[in-house]
Amino acid sequence: MDLILLAVPMFFVLIAVELVADRVRGQRNYRLADSINSLSTGVLSTSTGLLTKGVGLLTYALAWEHLALLRLPAEAWWVWVGAFVLYDFCYYWLHRMGHERNVLWAAHSVHHQSEEYNLTTALRQTSSGFIFSWIFYLPLALLGVPPVVFITVASLNLLYQFWVHTRHVPKLGWLEWVLITPSNHRVHHAQNPRYLDCNYGGVFIFWDRLFGTFQEEDDDEPVIFGVTTPLASWNPLWANLQFYAQLWADAQRTGRLWDKLRIWFMPTGWRPADVAAADPHPKQDLARFRKFAIALHGMQQLYVVVQFAVYVALGSYLMDVAERVPFAALLLGWAVMAFGLFALGAALEDRPWAGRMELLRLLLNAPALYLAGASGLVLVTPLAWGLLLAYSLLSLCFLAFCRRAALGALGTEAPAQPEQQAQAQQGAEHP
């Protein structure tokens, strides 16, 4: 049973509760663009998962059917408890290798890119983790854990990890020795040198204590969240491609064939000597650390929020119908989702071409609806066309109003300070 789909509404309720807690306590752990970016990567990951979940489930089922050494009974309680613990053990090693090998970090780094730490960070997930993650869970299949047990304990493991992404829960006494808690998971999301590469468990912390990867949170050294090579973008597609692009560029530039091959599987951060010498990538100075930010008019932010809500609804619809529609229909839904989230990311970054991209997005809604009907994704009726027309016209009017409001504000604001200009330039450097 996949419990994640059932839990999605509760995720948003708890995010709202945390926002209230922020206000009551006078904290600011949320920024709109960062939260939208985290949620966008989560929505994109979920949509991609509808296309790729067969990779992990099919390989697991085949291994269990043909290679299992035992046949464990799905009705026995001890099988469920044992599978829950063993799953977390396998997750520990997947998670650890995700930080220690280049190609695995390219996928997992998405989850760590946020420079904030809140419940939206928990939903910030990769779209490419399916490529290698299934390998780490094959031991459960070989031991004979039934697929239904595997799917359920996997969902429970992931559900548990949601609540630890908060700054509102302090250390929890003796539980810090047994479970992954908000305190030791905050450490895991740090870019401070002292805190790097530790606390990999999903539910249990004793794997880290056993294998020497535990680090306690120190009140004298506040956590600085994010990655040592900043994403500097609000675009969910670039978030998923950034480190792959860096590895590919280094592999293309090195003169050694062996380095072109091994760079993907070397320890995280390893680069060919000739490339590193010609183009060093110095880590940022945490003493001068500034969070990535691009100033947007309030109406522009509101526009993005409203449009993002449309994609949340579309993602929920895709999850609901995934088992009943053809693969081609899901592929179309994913493409619409990916392009739309890309356009909203460009709007959050205030790209010069963001307005044209948004117009293109709205214009493509009509052919997308036609193809959705042809592929069986939705039932296209005159009402559906009417709703699409109304949505597109309202969006165009809202977009024009936002444009005028932003231009008006630009004419009355003081010139940007050098630090603000540098941050905006930093965001314009990625492709």
XYZ file of N, CA and C in Angstrom, residues 28-186:
477
model
N 11.561 33.507 10.714
C 11.337 33.586 9.278
C 12.068 32.428 8.615
N 11.460 31.259 8.674
C 12.064 30.061 8.096
C 11.542 29.762 6.693
N 10.658 30.622 6.195
C 10.096 30.455 4.856
C 10.380 31.692 4.019
N 10.737 31.466 2.763
C 10.738 32.509 1.740
C 9.937 31.968 0.570
N 9.104 32.806 -0.017
C 8.162 32.331 -1.016
C 8.851 31.617 -2.173
N 9.849 32.252 -2.780
C 10.491 31.658 -3.950
C 11.154 30.337 -3.600
N 11.814 30.270 -2.443
C 12.462 29.033 -2.021
C 11.432 27.925 -1.807
N 10.325 28.261 -1.167
C 9.301 27.250 -0.901
C 8.653 26.761 -2.192
N 8.349 27.682 -3.110
C 7.786 27.279 -4.396
C 8.769 26.386 -5.150
N 10.051 26.727 -5.088
C 11.066 25.917 -5.757
C 11.140 24.509 -5.170
N 11.102 24.421 -3.839
C 11.125 23.109 -3.198
C 9.889 22.291 -3.562
N 8.727 22.924 -3.492
C 7.494 22.221 -3.833
C 7.458 21.853 -5.315
N 8.010 22.713 -6.171
C 8.037 22.416 -7.607
C 8.890 21.181 -7.901
N 10.043 21.079 -7.248
C 10.865 19.880 -7.452
C 10.128 18.645 -6.944
N 9.344 18.814 -5.864
C 8.560 17.694 -5.355
C 7.459 17.276 -6.309
N 6.748 18.256 -6.866
C 5.693 17.956 -7.834
C 6.281 17.302 -9.075
N 7.416 17.830 -9.551
C 8.069 17.245 -10.719
C 8.550 15.827 -10.423
N 9.092 15.607 -9.231
C 9.548 14.278 -8.840
C 8.391 13.283 -8.798
N 7.261 13.708 -8.236
C 6.093 12.831 -8.175
C 5.593 12.488 -9.566
N 5.543 13.488 -10.455
C 5.082 13.258 -11.819
C 6.031 12.323 -12.562
N 7.331 12.528 -12.365
C 8.319 11.640 -12.989
C 8.187 10.228 -12.439
N 7.892 10.129 -11.142
C 7.738 8.824 -10.519
C 6.608 8.002 -11.107
N 5.565 8.671 -11.603
C 4.462 7.944 -12.247
C 4.937 7.235 -13.504
N 5.983 7.783 -14.144
C 6.526 7.183 -15.358
C 7.594 6.141 -15.059
N 8.290 6.302 -13.934
C 9.477 5.479 -13.687
C 9.344 4.495 -12.528
N 8.214 4.498 -11.818
C 8.114 3.636 -10.638
C 8.255 2.166 -10.995
N 7.946 1.815 -12.236
C 8.093 0.431 -12.655
C 9.518 -0.059 -12.600
N 10.497 0.863 -12.690
C 11.904 0.458 -12.654
C 12.210 -0.232 -11.340
N 11.887 0.423 -10.228
C 12.169 -0.169 -8.925
C 11.253 -1.311 -8.565
N 9.955 -1.145 -8.810
C 8.983 -2.176 -8.422
C 9.147 -3.436 -9.258
N 9.372 -3.273 -10.564
C 9.512 -4.442 -11.435
C 10.782 -5.211 -11.118
N 11.896 -4.498 -10.932
C 13.142 -5.205 -10.614
C 13.039 -5.908 -9.266
N 12.378 -5.251 -8.308
C 12.212 -5.883 -7.002
C 11.348 -7.140 -7.121
N 10.222 -7.023 -7.834
C 9.311 -8.168 -7.981
C 9.988 -9.322 -8.701
N 10.776 -9.016 -9.732
C 11.479 -10.075 -10.467
C 12.517 -10.755 -9.586
N 13.261 -9.941 -8.821
C 14.268 -10.516 -7.929
C 13.609 -11.383 -6.858
N 12.488 -10.915 -6.306
C 11.770 -11.675 -5.272
C 11.211 -12.974 -5.850
N 10.720 -12.917 -7.082
C 10.107 -14.091 -7.705
C 11.134 -15.149 -8.075
N 12.298 -14.733 -8.552
C 13.238 -15.687 -9.138
C 14.528 -15.890 -8.343
N 14.857 -14.964 -7.438
C 16.151 -15.048 -6.758
C 16.050 -15.145 -5.247
N 14.842 -15.012 -4.690
C 14.686 -15.007 -3.226
C 15.170 -16.310 -2.610
N 15.934 -16.201 -1.535
C 16.434 -17.374 -0.826
C 15.382 -17.943 0.109
N 14.418 -17.087 0.515
C 13.354 -17.494 1.434
C 12.018 -17.014 0.882
N 10.936 -17.479 1.490
C 9.606 -16.966 1.192
C 8.965 -16.564 2.524
N 9.133 -15.294 2.887
C 8.637 -14.834 4.168
C 7.141 -14.564 4.088
N 6.387 -14.922 5.131
C 4.921 -14.737 5.109
C 4.529 -13.280 5.315
N 3.715 -12.736 4.421
C 3.293 -11.344 4.504
C 2.366 -11.095 5.686
N 1.768 -12.164 6.247
C 0.826 -11.982 7.349
C 1.496 -12.021 8.720
N 2.800 -12.285 8.789
C 3.508 -12.388 10.071
C 4.001 -11.011 10.522
N 3.710 -10.627 11.763
C 4.085 -9.306 12.254
C 5.595 -9.097 12.259
N 6.335 -10.184 12.581
C 7.781 -10.047 12.667
C 8.412 -9.776 11.302
N 7.754 -10.189 10.239
C 8.240 -9.887 8.895
C 8.151 -8.384 8.645
N 7.046 -7.788 9.054
C 6.866 -6.348 8.882
C 7.872 -5.549 9.706
N 8.063 -5.951 10.962
C 9.015 -5.238 11.817
C 10.428 -5.393 11.273
N 10.786 -6.638 10.931
C 12.126 -6.878 10.390
C 12.348 -6.133 9.088
N 11.340 -6.121 8.214
C 11.475 -5.424 6.937
C 11.624 -3.921 7.146
N 10.903 -3.372 8.148
C 10.989 -1.938 8.426
C 12.410 -1.558 8.846
N 13.016 -2.370 9.705
C 14.380 -2.096 10.174
C 15.393 -2.314 9.051
N 15.243 -3.426 8.315
C 16.187 -3.722 7.237
C 16.084 -2.708 6.105
N 14.861 -2.223 5.839
C 14.710 -1.190 4.806
C 15.523 0.041 5.188
N 15.464 0.439 6.470
C 16.204 1.622 6.893
C 17.706 1.392 6.793
N 18.150 0.155 7.025
C 19.561 -0.179 6.869
C 19.985 -0.004 5.407
N 19.172 -0.497 4.487
C 19.464 -0.320 3.059
C 19.410 1.155 2.680
N 18.434 1.876 3.245
C 18.325 3.305 2.968
C 19.569 4.042 3.448
N 20.095 3.660 4.593
C 21.313 4.293 5.116
C 22.426 4.239 4.080
N 22.609 3.061 3.474
C 23.709 2.917 2.523
C 23.417 3.625 1.210
N 22.168 3.619 0.753
C 21.802 4.412 -0.422
C 22.061 5.888 -0.158
N 21.624 6.348 0.998
C 21.765 7.757 1.360
C 23.238 8.130 1.502
N 23.992 7.259 2.141
C 25.420 7.539 2.329
C 26.139 7.586 0.987
N 25.895 6.618 0.124
C 26.528 6.628 -1.193
C 26.053 7.817 -2.021
N 24.817 8.281 -1.743
C 24.314 9.464 -2.423
C 25.111 10.707 -2.107
N 25.840 10.677 -0.994
C 26.708 11.792 -0.628
C 28.167 11.530 -0.965
N 28.503 10.293 -1.247
C 29.909 9.937 -1.403
C 30.323 9.605 -2.824
N 29.390 9.514 -3.774
C 29.728 9.210 -5.171
C 29.091 10.251 -6.087
N 29.858 10.711 -7.049
C 29.436 11.822 -7.902
C 28.082 11.613 -8.557
N 27.905 10.470 -9.228
C 26.673 10.285 -9.995
C 25.454 10.157 -9.086
N 25.635 9.609 -7.899
C 24.536 9.505 -6.954
C 24.244 10.853 -6.292
N 25.290 11.618 -6.053
C 25.086 12.964 -5.514
C 24.380 13.858 -6.534
N 24.627 13.645 -7.811
C 23.952 14.425 -8.851
C 22.433 14.314 -8.709
N 21.953 13.133 -8.313
C 20.522 12.949 -8.088
C 20.108 13.485 -6.721
N 20.836 13.118 -5.687
C 20.397 13.430 -4.327
C 20.589 14.895 -3.959
N 21.511 15.582 -4.622
C 21.809 16.974 -4.250
C 20.580 17.876 -4.330
N 19.599 17.495 -5.152
C 18.369 18.293 -5.270
C 17.749 18.518 -3.893
N 17.751 17.490 -3.077
C 17.108 17.567 -1.763
C 17.833 18.526 -0.828
N 19.095 18.826 -1.115
C 19.907 19.641 -0.202
C 20.103 21.074 -0.678
N 19.569 21.436 -1.825
C 19.884 22.735 -2.412
C 19.226 23.905 -1.701
N 18.136 23.685 -1.009
C 17.455 24.791 -0.340
C 18.336 25.384 0.752
N 18.361 26.711 0.811
C 19.105 27.404 1.865
C 18.225 27.740 3.058
N 16.993 27.243 3.015
C 16.095 27.292 4.169
C 15.903 25.869 4.675
N 15.266 25.749 5.843
C 14.999 24.421 6.392
C 13.618 24.448 7.019
N 12.663 23.859 6.304
C 11.287 23.821 6.771
C 10.611 22.614 6.126
N 9.333 22.464 6.356
C 8.640 21.256 5.890
C 8.534 21.178 4.368
N 8.648 22.314 3.670
C 8.674 22.210 2.202
C 9.970 21.565 1.730
N 11.036 21.712 2.524
C 12.309 21.077 2.167
C 12.166 19.559 2.114
N 11.312 19.011 2.969
C 11.098 17.564 2.984
C 10.534 17.080 1.651
N 9.729 17.919 1.002
C 9.092 17.538 -0.256
C 9.980 17.823 -1.460
N 11.123 18.413 -1.223
C 12.080 18.713 -2.299
C 12.821 17.429 -2.664
N 12.407 16.780 -3.745
C 12.928 15.457 -4.086
C 13.444 15.415 -5.522
N 14.357 14.511 -5.766
C 14.956 14.337 -7.083
C 14.003 13.656 -8.060
N 14.220 13.908 -9.344
C 13.465 13.209 -10.382
C 14.286 12.103 -11.034
N 15.550 11.949 -10.639
C 16.418 10.958 -11.279
C 16.931 9.882 -10.331
N 16.466 9.886 -9.098
C 16.950 8.898 -8.136
C 16.627 7.461 -8.518
N 15.584 7.263 -9.333
C 15.170 5.910 -9.711
C 16.248 5.161 -10.488
N 17.208 5.868 -11.057
C 18.193 5.229 -11.929
C 19.006 4.185 -11.169
N 19.431 4.513 -9.946
C 20.289 3.604 -9.192
C 19.695 3.132 -7.871
N 18.674 3.797 -7.349
C 18.221 3.493 -5.988
C 17.743 2.053 -5.834
N 17.152 1.465 -6.865
C 16.599 0.112 -6.760
C 17.655 -0.919 -6.385
N 18.907 -0.654 -6.754
C 19.988 -1.620 -6.486
C 20.139 -1.861 -4.989
N 19.986 -0.805 -4.195
C 20.265 -0.888 -2.765
C 19.196 -1.665 -1.999
N 18.034 -1.878 -2.604
C 16.955 -2.587 -1.912
C 16.818 -4.044 -2.343
N 17.657 -4.490 -3.268
C 17.589 -5.887 -3.702
C 17.849 -6.890 -2.576
N 18.697 -6.572 -1.562
C 18.864 -7.522 -0.453
C 17.545 -7.914 0.210
N 16.585 -6.975 0.306
C 15.286 -7.314 0.888
C 14.553 -8.333 0.024
N 14.655 -8.190 -1.295
C 14.026 -9.153 -2.194
C 14.700 -10.522 -2.060
N 16.013 -10.530 -1.966
C 16.744 -11.798 -1.844
C 16.404 -12.511 -0.540
N 16.110 -11.744 0.507
C 15.725 -12.348 1.789
C 14.266 -12.802 1.790
N 13.521 -12.459 0.746
C 12.152 -12.953 0.631
C 11.078 -12.040 1.173
N 11.382 -10.754 1.380
C 10.360 -9.806 1.844
C 9.353 -9.597 0.713
N 8.081 -9.910 0.925
C 7.080 -9.784 -0.148
C 6.966 -8.348 -0.658
N 6.685 -8.163 -1.945
C 6.575 -6.810 -2.512
C 5.600 -5.907 -1.766
N 4.448 -6.439 -1.310
C 3.480 -5.603 -0.617
C 4.060 -5.066 0.691
N 4.863 -5.877 1.364
C 5.517 -5.435 2.596
C 6.568 -4.385 2.266
N 7.339 -4.631 1.219
C 8.388 -3.693 0.804
C 7.805 -2.322 0.482
N 6.741 -2.273 -0.309
C 6.137 -1.001 -0.704
C 5.617 -0.245 0.509
N 5.007 -0.981 1.448
C 4.423 -0.316 2.622
C 5.487 0.226 3.551
N 6.519 -0.553 3.846
C 7.556 -0.062 4.764
C 8.355 1.072 4.112
N 8.487 1.038 2.778
C 9.154 2.142 2.079
C 8.356 3.432 2.254
N 7.050 3.338 2.135
C 6.198 4.517 2.323
C 6.273 5.029 3.762
N 6.252 4.121 4.727
C 6.337 4.521 6.131
C 7.663 5.206 6.431
N 8.731 4.684 5.857
C 10.048 5.270 6.056
C 10.085 6.704 5.538
N 9.547 6.907 4.335
C 9.546 8.240 3.743
C 8.615 9.191 4.506
N 7.470 8.673 4.960
C 6.547 9.500 5.741
C 7.196 9.990 7.035
N 7.939 9.111 7.691
C 8.595 9.497 8.937
C 9.526 10.684 8.715
N 10.218 10.678 7.578
C 11.237 11.696 7.334
C 10.654 13.096 7.134
N 9.368 13.201 6.901
C 8.771 14.517 6.655
C 8.910 15.436 7.863
N 8.547 14.951 9.041
C 8.431 15.830 10.209
C 9.780 16.310 10.736
N 10.879 15.653 10.369
C 12.181 16.045 10.919
C 12.758 17.270 10.206
N 12.090 17.731 9.141
C 12.568 18.908 8.421
C 11.947 20.174 9.019
N 12.283 20.460 10.245
C 11.770 21.658 10.911
C 12.803 22.198 11.884
N 12.723 23.507 12.114
C 13.607 24.151 13.090
C 12.878 24.437 14.393
N 11.637 24.009 14.491
C 10.827 24.333 15.665
C 10.904 23.276 16.763
N 11.528 22.140 16.482
C 11.611 21.069 17.482
C 13.047 20.989 17.992
N 13.265 21.141 19.304
C 14.629 21.070 19.864
C 15.085 19.624 19.998
N 16.216 19.440 20.662
C 16.702 18.084 20.914
C 15.705 17.332 21.802
N 15.622 16.019 21.582
C 14.577 15.219 22.227
C 15.139 14.181 23.193
N 16.175 14.556 23.925
C 16.689 13.695 24.988
C 17.195 12.350 24.486
N 16.758 11.272 25.145
C 17.275 9.942 24.823
C 16.878 9.476 23.430
N 15.842 10.065 22.856
C 15.445 9.691 21.493
C 16.537 10.021 20.473
N 17.400 10.982 20.829
C 18.499 11.334 19.934
C 19.448 10.157 19.720
N 19.439 9.190 20.620
C 20.307 8.023 20.502
C 19.700 6.920 19.645
N 18.417 7.012 19.371
C 17.725 5.929 18.678
C 17.199 6.355 17.313
N 16.534 7.508 17.255
C 15.810 7.921 16.053
C 16.471 9.105 15.363
N 16.200 9.217 14.080
C 16.497 10.459 13.374
C 15.515 11.506 13.897
N 16.046 12.595 14.410
C 15.234 13.663 14.986
C 15.467 14.947 14.185
N 14.630 15.955 14.392
C 14.894 17.229 13.712
C 16.294 17.772 13.979
N 16.805 17.586 15.202
C 18.121 18.108 15.527
C 19.213 17.458 14.683
N 19.281 16.119 14.692
C 20.391 15.522 13.939
C 20.138 15.519 12.433
N 18.892 15.753 11.992
C 18.694 15.891 10.550
C 18.996 17.315 10.089
N 18.845 18.288 10.968
C 19.312 19.629 10.622
C 20.803 19.602 10.315
